[in-house]
Coordinates of C-alpha atoms and ligand atoms in Angstrom, one line a residue:
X1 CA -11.6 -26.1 -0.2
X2 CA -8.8 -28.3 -0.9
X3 CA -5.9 -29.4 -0.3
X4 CA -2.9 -28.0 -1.9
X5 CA 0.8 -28.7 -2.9
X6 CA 3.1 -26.3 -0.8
X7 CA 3.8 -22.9 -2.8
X8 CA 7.7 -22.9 -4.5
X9 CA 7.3 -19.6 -6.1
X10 CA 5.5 -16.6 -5.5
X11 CA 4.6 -13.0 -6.8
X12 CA 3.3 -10.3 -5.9
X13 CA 1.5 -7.1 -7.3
X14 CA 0.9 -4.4 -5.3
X15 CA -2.1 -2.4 -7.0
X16 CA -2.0 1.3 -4.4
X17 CA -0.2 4.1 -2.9
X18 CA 3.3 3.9 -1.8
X19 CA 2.5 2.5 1.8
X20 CA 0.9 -0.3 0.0
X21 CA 4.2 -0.4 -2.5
X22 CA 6.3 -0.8 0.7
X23 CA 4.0 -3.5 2.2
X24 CA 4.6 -5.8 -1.6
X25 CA 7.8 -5.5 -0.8
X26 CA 8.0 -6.8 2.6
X27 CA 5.4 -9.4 1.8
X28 CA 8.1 -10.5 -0.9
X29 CA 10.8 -10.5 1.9
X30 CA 8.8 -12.6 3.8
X31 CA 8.0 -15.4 1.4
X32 CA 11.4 -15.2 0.1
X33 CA 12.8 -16.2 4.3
X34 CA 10.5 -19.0 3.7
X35 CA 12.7 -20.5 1.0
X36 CA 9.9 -19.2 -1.9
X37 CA 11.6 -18.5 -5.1
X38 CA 10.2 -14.5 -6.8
X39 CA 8.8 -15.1 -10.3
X40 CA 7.9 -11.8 -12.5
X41 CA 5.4 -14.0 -14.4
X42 CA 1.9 -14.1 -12.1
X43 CA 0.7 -16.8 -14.6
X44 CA 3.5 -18.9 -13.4
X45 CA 3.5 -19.2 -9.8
X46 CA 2.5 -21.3 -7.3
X47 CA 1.4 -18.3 -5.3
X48 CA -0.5 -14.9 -6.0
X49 CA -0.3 -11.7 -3.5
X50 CA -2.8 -9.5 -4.9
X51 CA -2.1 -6.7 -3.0
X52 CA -5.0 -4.5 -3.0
X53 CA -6.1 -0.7 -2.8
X54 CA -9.7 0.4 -2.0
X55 CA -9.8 4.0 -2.6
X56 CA -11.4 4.7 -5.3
X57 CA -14.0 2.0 -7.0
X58 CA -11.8 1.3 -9.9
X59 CA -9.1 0.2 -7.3
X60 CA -11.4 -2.5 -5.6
X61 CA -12.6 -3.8 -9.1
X62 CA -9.4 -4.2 -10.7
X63 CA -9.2 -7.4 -7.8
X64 CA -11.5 -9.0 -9.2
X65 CA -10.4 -9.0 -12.8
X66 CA -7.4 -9.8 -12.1
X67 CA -8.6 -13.4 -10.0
X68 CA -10.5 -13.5 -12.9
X69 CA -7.6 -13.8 -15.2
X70 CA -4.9 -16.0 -13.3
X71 CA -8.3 -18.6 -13.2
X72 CA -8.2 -18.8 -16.6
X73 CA -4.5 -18.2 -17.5
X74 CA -2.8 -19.3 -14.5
X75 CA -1.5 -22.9 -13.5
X76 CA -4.3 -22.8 -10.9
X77 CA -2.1 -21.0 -7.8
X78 CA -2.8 -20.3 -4.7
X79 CA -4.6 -16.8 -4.3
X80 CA -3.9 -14.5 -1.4
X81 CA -6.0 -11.1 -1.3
X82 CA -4.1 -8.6 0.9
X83 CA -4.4 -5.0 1.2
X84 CA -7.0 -2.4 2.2
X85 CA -10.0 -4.5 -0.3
X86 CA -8.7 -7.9 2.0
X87 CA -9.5 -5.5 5.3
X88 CA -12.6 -3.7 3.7
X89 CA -14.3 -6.9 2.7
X90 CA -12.7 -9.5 4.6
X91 CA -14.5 -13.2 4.5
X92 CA -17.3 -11.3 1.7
X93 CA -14.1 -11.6 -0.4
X94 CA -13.1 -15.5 -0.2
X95 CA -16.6 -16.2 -0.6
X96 CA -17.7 -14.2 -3.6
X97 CA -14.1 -14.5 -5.4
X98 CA -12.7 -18.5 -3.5
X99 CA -9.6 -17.2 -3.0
X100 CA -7.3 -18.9 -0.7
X101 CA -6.1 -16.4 1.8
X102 CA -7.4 -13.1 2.8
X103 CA -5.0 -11.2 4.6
X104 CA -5.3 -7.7 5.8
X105 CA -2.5 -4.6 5.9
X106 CA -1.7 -4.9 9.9
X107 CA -1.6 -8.8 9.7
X108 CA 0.6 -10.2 6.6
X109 CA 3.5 -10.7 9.0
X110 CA 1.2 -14.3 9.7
X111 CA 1.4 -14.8 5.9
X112 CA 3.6 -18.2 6.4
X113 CA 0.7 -19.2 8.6
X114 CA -1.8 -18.1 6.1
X115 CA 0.2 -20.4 3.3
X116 CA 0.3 -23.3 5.4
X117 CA -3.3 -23.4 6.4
X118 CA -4.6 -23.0 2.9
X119 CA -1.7 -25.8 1.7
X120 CA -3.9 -28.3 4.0
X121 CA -7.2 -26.8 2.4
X122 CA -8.5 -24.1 4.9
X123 CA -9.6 -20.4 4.1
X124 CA -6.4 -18.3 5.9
X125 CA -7.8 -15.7 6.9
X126 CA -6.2 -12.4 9.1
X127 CA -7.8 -9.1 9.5
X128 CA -6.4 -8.0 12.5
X129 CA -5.1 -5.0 13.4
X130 CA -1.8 -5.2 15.3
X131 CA 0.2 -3.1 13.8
X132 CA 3.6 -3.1 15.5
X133 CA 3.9 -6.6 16.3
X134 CA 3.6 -6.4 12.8
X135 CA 7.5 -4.6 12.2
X136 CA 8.5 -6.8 14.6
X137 CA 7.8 -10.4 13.3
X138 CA 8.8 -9.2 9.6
X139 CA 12.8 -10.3 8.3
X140 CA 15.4 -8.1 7.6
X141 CA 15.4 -5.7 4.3
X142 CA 17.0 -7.4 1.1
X143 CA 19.1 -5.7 -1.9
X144 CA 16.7 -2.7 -2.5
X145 CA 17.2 0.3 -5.6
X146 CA 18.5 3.2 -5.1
X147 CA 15.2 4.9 -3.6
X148 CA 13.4 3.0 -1.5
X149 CA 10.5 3.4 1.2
X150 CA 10.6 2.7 4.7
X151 CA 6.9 3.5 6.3
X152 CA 7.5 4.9 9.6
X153 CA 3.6 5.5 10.4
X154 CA 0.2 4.3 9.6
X155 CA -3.2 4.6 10.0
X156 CA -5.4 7.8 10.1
X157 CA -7.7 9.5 12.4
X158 CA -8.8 11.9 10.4
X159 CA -12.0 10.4 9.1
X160 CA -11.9 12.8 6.0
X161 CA -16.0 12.2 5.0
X162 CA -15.3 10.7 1.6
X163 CA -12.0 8.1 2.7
X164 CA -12.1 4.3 3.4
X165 CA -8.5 5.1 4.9
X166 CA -9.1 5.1 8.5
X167 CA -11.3 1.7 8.5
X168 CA -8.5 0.0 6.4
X169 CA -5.7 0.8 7.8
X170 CA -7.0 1.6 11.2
X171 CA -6.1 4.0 13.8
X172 CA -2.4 6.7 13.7
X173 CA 0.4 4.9 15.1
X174 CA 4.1 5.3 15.1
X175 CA 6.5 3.3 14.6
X176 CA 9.4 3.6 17.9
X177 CA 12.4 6.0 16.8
X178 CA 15.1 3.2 17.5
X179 CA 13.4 0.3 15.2
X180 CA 13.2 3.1 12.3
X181 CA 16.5 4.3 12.6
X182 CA 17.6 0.9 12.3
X183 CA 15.7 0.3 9.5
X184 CA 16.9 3.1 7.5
X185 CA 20.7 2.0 8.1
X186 CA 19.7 -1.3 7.0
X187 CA 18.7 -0.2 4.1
X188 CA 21.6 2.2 3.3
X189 CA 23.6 -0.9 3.8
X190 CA 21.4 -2.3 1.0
X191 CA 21.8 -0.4 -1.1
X192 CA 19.5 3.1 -0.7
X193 CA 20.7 6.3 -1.2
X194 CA 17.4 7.9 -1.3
X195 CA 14.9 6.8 1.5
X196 CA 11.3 8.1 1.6
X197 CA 9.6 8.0 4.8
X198 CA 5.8 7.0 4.2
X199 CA 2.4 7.3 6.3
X200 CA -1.2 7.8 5.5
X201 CA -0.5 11.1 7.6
X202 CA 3.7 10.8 8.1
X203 CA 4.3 14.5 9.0
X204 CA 1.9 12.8 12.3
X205 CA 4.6 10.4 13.2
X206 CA 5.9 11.2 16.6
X207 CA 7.9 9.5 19.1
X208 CA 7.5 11.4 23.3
X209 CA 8.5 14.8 21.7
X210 CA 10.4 13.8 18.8
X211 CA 8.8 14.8 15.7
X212 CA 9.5 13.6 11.7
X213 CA 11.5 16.9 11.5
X214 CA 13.7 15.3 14.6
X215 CA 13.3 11.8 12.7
X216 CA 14.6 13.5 9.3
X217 CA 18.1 15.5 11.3
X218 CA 18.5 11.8 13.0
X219 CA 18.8 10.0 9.7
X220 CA 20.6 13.3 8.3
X221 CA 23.7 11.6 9.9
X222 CA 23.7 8.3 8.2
X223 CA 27.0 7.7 6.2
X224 CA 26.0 7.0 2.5
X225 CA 22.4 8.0 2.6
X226 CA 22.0 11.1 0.3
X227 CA 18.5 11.9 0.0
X228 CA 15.5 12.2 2.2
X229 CA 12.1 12.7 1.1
X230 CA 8.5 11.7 3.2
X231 CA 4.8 11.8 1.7
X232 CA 1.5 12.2 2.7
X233 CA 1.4 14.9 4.9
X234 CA -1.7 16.3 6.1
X235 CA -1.7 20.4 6.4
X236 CA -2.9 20.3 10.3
X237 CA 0.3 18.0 10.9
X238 CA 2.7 20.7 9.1
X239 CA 4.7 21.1 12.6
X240 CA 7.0 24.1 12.7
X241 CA 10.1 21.5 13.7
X242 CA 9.4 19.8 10.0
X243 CA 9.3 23.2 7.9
X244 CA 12.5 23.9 9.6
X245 CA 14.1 20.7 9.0
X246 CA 13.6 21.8 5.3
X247 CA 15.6 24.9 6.0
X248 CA 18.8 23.3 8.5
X249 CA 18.8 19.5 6.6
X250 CA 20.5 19.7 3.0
X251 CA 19.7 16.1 2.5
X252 CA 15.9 16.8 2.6
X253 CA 14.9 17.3 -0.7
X254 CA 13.4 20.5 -1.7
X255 CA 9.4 18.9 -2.5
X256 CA 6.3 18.6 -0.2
X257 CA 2.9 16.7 -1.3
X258 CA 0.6 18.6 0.7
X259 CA -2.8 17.6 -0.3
X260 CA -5.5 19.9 -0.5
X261 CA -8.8 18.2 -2.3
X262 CA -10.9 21.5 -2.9
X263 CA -10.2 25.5 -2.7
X264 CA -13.9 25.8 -1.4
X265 CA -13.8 26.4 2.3
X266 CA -17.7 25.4 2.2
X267 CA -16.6 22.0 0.4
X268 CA -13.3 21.4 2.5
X269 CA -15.7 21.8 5.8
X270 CA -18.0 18.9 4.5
X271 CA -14.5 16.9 3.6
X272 CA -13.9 17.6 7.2
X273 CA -10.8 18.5 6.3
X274 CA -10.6 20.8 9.5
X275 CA -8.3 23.2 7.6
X276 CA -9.2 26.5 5.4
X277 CA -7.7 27.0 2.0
X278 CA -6.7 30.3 4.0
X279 CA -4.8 28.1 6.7
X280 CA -3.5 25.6 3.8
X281 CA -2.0 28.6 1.8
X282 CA -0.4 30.3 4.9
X283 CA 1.5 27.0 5.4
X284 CA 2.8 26.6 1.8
X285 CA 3.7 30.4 3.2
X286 CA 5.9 29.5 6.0
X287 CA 7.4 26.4 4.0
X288 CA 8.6 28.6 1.6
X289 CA 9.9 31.2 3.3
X290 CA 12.6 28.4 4.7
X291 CA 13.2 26.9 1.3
X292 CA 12.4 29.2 -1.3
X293 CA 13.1 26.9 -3.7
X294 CA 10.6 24.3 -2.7
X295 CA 8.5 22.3 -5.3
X296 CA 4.5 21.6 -4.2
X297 CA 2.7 19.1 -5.3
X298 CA -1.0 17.9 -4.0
X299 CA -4.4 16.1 -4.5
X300 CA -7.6 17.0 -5.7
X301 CA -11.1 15.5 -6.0
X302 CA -13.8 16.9 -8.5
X303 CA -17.3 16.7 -7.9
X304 CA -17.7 16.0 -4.3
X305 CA -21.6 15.5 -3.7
X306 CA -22.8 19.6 -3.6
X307 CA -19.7 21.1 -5.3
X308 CA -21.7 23.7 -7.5
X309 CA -19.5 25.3 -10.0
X310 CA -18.5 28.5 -8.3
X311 CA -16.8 26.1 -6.1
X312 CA -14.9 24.1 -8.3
X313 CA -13.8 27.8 -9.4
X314 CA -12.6 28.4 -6.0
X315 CA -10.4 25.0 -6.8
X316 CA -9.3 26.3 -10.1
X317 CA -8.1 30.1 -8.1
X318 CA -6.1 28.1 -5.8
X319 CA -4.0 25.8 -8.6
X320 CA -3.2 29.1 -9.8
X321 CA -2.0 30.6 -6.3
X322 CA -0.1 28.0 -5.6
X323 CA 1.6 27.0 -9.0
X324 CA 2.1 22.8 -8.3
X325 CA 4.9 21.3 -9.6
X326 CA 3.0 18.2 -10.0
X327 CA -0.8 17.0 -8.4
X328 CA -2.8 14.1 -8.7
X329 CA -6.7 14.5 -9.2
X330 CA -9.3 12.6 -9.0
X331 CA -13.2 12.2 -9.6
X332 CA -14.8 12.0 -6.5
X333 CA -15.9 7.9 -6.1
X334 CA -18.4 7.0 -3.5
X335 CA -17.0 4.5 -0.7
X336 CA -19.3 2.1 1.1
X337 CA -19.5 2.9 4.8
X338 CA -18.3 6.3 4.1
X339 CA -20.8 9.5 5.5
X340 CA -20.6 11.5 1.9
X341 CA -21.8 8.3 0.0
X342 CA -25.1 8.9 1.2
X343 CA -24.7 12.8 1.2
X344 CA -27.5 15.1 -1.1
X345 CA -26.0 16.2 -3.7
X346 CA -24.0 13.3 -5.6
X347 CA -22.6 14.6 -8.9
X348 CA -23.6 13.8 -12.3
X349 CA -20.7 11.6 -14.0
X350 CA -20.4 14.3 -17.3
X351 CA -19.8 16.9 -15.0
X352 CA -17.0 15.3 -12.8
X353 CA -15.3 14.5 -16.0
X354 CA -15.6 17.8 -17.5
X355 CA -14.3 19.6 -14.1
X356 CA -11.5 16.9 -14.3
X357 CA -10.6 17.8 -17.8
X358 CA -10.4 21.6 -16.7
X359 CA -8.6 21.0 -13.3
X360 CA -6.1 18.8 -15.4
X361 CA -5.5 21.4 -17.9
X362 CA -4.8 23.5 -15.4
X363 CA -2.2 21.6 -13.5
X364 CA -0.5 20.4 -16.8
X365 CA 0.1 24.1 -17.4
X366 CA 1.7 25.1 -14.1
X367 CA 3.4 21.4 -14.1
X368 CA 5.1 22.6 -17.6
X369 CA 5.8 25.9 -16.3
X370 CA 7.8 24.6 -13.1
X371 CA 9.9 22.5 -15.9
X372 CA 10.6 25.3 -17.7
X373 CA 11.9 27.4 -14.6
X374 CA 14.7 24.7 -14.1
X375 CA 16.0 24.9 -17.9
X376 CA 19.7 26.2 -17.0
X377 CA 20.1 25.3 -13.5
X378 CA 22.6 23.1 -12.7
X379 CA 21.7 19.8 -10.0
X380 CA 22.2 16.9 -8.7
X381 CA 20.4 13.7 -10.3
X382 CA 20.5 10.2 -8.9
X383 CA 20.5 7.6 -11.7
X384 CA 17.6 5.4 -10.7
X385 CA 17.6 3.3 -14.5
X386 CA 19.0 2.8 -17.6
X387 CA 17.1 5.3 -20.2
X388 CA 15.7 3.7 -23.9
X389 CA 18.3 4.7 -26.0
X390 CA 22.2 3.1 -25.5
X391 CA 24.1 5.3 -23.2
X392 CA 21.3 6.8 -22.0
X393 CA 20.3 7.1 -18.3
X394 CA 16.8 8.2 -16.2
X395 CA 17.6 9.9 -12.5
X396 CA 15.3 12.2 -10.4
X397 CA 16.5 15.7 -9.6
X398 CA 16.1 17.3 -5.9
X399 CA 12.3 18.6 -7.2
X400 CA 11.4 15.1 -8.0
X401 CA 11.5 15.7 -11.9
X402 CA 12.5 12.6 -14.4
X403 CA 15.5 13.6 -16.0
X404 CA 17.0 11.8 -18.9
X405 CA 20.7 12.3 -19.2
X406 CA 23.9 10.6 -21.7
X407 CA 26.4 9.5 -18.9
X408 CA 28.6 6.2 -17.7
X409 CA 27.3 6.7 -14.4
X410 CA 26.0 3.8 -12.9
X411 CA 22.5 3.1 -11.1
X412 CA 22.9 4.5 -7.3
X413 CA 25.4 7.0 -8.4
X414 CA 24.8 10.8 -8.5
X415 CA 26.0 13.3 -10.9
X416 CA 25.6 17.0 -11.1
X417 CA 23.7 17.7 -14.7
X418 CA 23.0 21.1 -16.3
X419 CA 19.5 20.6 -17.3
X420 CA 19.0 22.2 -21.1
X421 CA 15.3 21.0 -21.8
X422 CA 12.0 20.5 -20.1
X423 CA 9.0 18.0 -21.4
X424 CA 5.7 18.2 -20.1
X425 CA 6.6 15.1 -18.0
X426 CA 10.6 14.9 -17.8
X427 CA 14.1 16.9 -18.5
X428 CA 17.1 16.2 -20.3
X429 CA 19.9 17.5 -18.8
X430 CA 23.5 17.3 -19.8
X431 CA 26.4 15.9 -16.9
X432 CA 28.8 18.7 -16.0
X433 CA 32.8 18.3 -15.8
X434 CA 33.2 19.0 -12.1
X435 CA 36.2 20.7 -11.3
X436 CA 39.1 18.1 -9.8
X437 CA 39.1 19.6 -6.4
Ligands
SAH501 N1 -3.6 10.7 3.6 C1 -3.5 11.4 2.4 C2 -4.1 10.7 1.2 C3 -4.6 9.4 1.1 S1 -5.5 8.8 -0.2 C4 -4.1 12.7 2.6 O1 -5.0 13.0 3.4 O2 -3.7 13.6 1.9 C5 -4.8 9.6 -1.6 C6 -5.7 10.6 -2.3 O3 -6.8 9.9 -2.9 C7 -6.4 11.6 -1.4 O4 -5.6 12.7 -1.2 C8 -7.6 12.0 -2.3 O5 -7.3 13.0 -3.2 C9 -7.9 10.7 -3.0 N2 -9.1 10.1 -2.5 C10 -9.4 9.5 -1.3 N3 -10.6 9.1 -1.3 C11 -11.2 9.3 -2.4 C12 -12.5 9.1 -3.0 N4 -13.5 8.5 -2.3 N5 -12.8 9.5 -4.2 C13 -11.8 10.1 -5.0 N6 -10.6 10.3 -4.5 C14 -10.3 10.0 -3.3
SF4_502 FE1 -8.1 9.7 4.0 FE2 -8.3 12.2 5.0 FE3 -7.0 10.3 6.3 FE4 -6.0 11.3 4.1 S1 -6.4 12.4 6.0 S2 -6.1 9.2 4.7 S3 -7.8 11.6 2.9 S4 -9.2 10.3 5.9
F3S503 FE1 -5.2 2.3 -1.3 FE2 -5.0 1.4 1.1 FE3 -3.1 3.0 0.1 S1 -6.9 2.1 0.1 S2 -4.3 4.3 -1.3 S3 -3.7 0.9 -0.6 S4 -3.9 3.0 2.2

């Protein structure tokens, strides 16, 4: 490789989930306290992040387009991979795609390093996995919207049979009480008024014998901070100190993403899910006998290698027990390295799609239906952007619903709206005259 002129400005795209989302934007703080200037145009600076996500094989490819296109289009920058491909494939990666710098999720604290070493014409390359040294060598959170993310655990030791998660992002840890706490003011003091707690399994985040429903009553008490939300949670994790944080907490916000994957207890066994659908169902159970009012929401994968149609039924009988307010679903996508990539039984492409057109139908249904139910109530929305039409604003309501409203309120602010229609995907909701108290 060789030499190169020091990066001025940088960008970076963050391609996966909301852990990955969080770790763009810290990525950004961090060439930013190295006197790097943010452009919104990749083609036009000195230095690309891709930030990358290898869950599912479209994920990992899109990589590789996209290097594809800032070599052609770009003004020749400076490449970083980083992300769960950058971890998965490490070197592989800089070889087959000559990028500059390969940097893995536990290890972009070293980014400046990374920059500097490819500036003087070396591969910088960081794979490690330390994760909390990590927090602590990253700078202090910027202006950030309205909503914004603080991860307070990662990794997974669940080793679900079809999920590159656990060798990307390595092994559970929490993140110490104190340094998370402070992190949450920090970013109240930013600007948040809405802060979602992430992990690849955050309902495992612990801290001695604290757990995230401790975590959530802590940050309960920050001045200014209205809203709390966390996602994923795994159903074994479901502690009984969380479900009852969601009946004592009002800022915890009535929603829980509890994924499921399959209603087959034959199926879920060779996810090794280690829960039932009995055992999941009796949870959704105990959560909303606390918060009636709670909206559900979940993941599913069609066409796991042996799902026989009866099944995927079993899949379909639980959408409908539950009624989800909102779910993400996927075809199942063979990872390398993973133990149901080499299973019996891989599923024929025409009939993943097809179950994926029924599940989706189904979900779109219940998804509409849960809109509906909230035509007439009256709730708060926090104004997260300005809407398309003039006077026109976009906020999220407690249930996690888009709702488009005609206000002067500003970004940040919340206003109590009576909500008088329900899209498939969004509300519109008028803002109420409260009463001068
Ligand atoms: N830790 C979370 C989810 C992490 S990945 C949990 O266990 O719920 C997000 C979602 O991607 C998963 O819930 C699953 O539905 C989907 N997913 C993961 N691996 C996949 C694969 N190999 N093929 C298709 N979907 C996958
Ligand atoms: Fe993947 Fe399962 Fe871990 Fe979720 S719990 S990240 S699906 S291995
Ligand atoms: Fe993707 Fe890594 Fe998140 S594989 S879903 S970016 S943990």
């Amino acid at each position: 490789m060789t030499a190169k002129t020091a990066p001025k400005t940088y960008h970076v795209k963050s391609f996966g989930c909301q852990m990955n989302v969080y770790d763009g934007e810290r990525m950004g703080e961090l060439m930013a306290a190295q006197g790097l200037t943010a452009t919104d145009d990749a083609n036009a600076a000195d230095l690309v992040v891709l930030n990358t996500c290898h869950i599912r094989e479209k994920a990992t490819e899109k990589v590789y387009s996209d290097i594809g296109r800032l070599r052609k289009h770009g003004a020749n920058p400076m490449i970083a991979v980083a992300g769960c491909v950058a971890q998965a494939e490490g070197e592989e990666i800089a070889h087959r795609a000559k990028v500059d710098i390969v940097v893995g999720p536990q290890a972009y604290h070293n980014l400046p390093d990374l920059v500097a070493k490819a500036t003087r014409g070396e591969l910088g390359l960081d794979t490690d996995m330390p994760v909390l040294s990590k927090f602590g060598a990253l700078p202090a959170r910027r202006k950030v919207g309205p909503s914004a993310f603080l991860t307070v655990q990662e990794g997974c030791d669940k080793f679900c049979t079809y999920c590159v998660v656990p060798y990307t992002r390595g092994a559970e840890i929490s993140r110490p009480w104190q340094a998370l706490v402070d992190e949450a003011k920090s970013l109240v003091d930013a600007g948040a008024k809405e802060i979602t707690l992430l992990g690849q399994n955050v309902n495992a985040w612990s801290d001695g014998d604290r757990d995230l429903g401790a975590l959530i009553r802590e940050l309960d008490r920050i001045p200014g901070l209205a809203r709390i939300r966390y996602t994923t949670s795994h159903p074994n994790d479901m502690t009984q100190g969380l479900i009852d944080a969601h009946r004592d907490v009002e800022k915890l916000m009535p929603f829980l993403h509890l994924p499921v994957q399959s209603g087959s207890d034959r199926v879920l066994k060779a996810m090794n899910r280690s829960h039932s659908r009995d055992s999941y169902l009796r949870i959704l159970d105990r959560v909303r006998a606390v918060r009636p009012d709670i909206a559900l929401s979940g993941d599913f994968i069609v066409g796991f290698p042996g799902e026989t149609e009866e099944e995927f039924a079993d899949t379909l009988s639980l959408i409908d027990a539950v009624g989800y307010s909102l779910a993400f679903s996927f075809k199942y996508s063979p990872r390398p390295g993973t133990p149901a990539a080499t299973m019996d039984g891989q599923i024929a492409p025409a009939v993943m799609d097809d179950r994926l057109q029924r599940l989706q139908a189904a979900l779109n249904r219940d998804q509409a239906a849960f809109n509906a139910t909230t035509v007439g109530r009256t709730c708060d929305v926090l104004i997260e952007r300005p809407g398309k039409l003039p006077g026109q604003m976009l906020g999220k309501s407690p249930w996690l619903q888009s709702v488009h409203l005609m206000t002067a309120a500003q970004i940040g602010d919340i206003v109590e709206v009576e909500i008088v229609r329900a899209d498939p995907n969004s509300l519109s909701g008028i803002e109420t005259i409260r009463a001068a108290a």
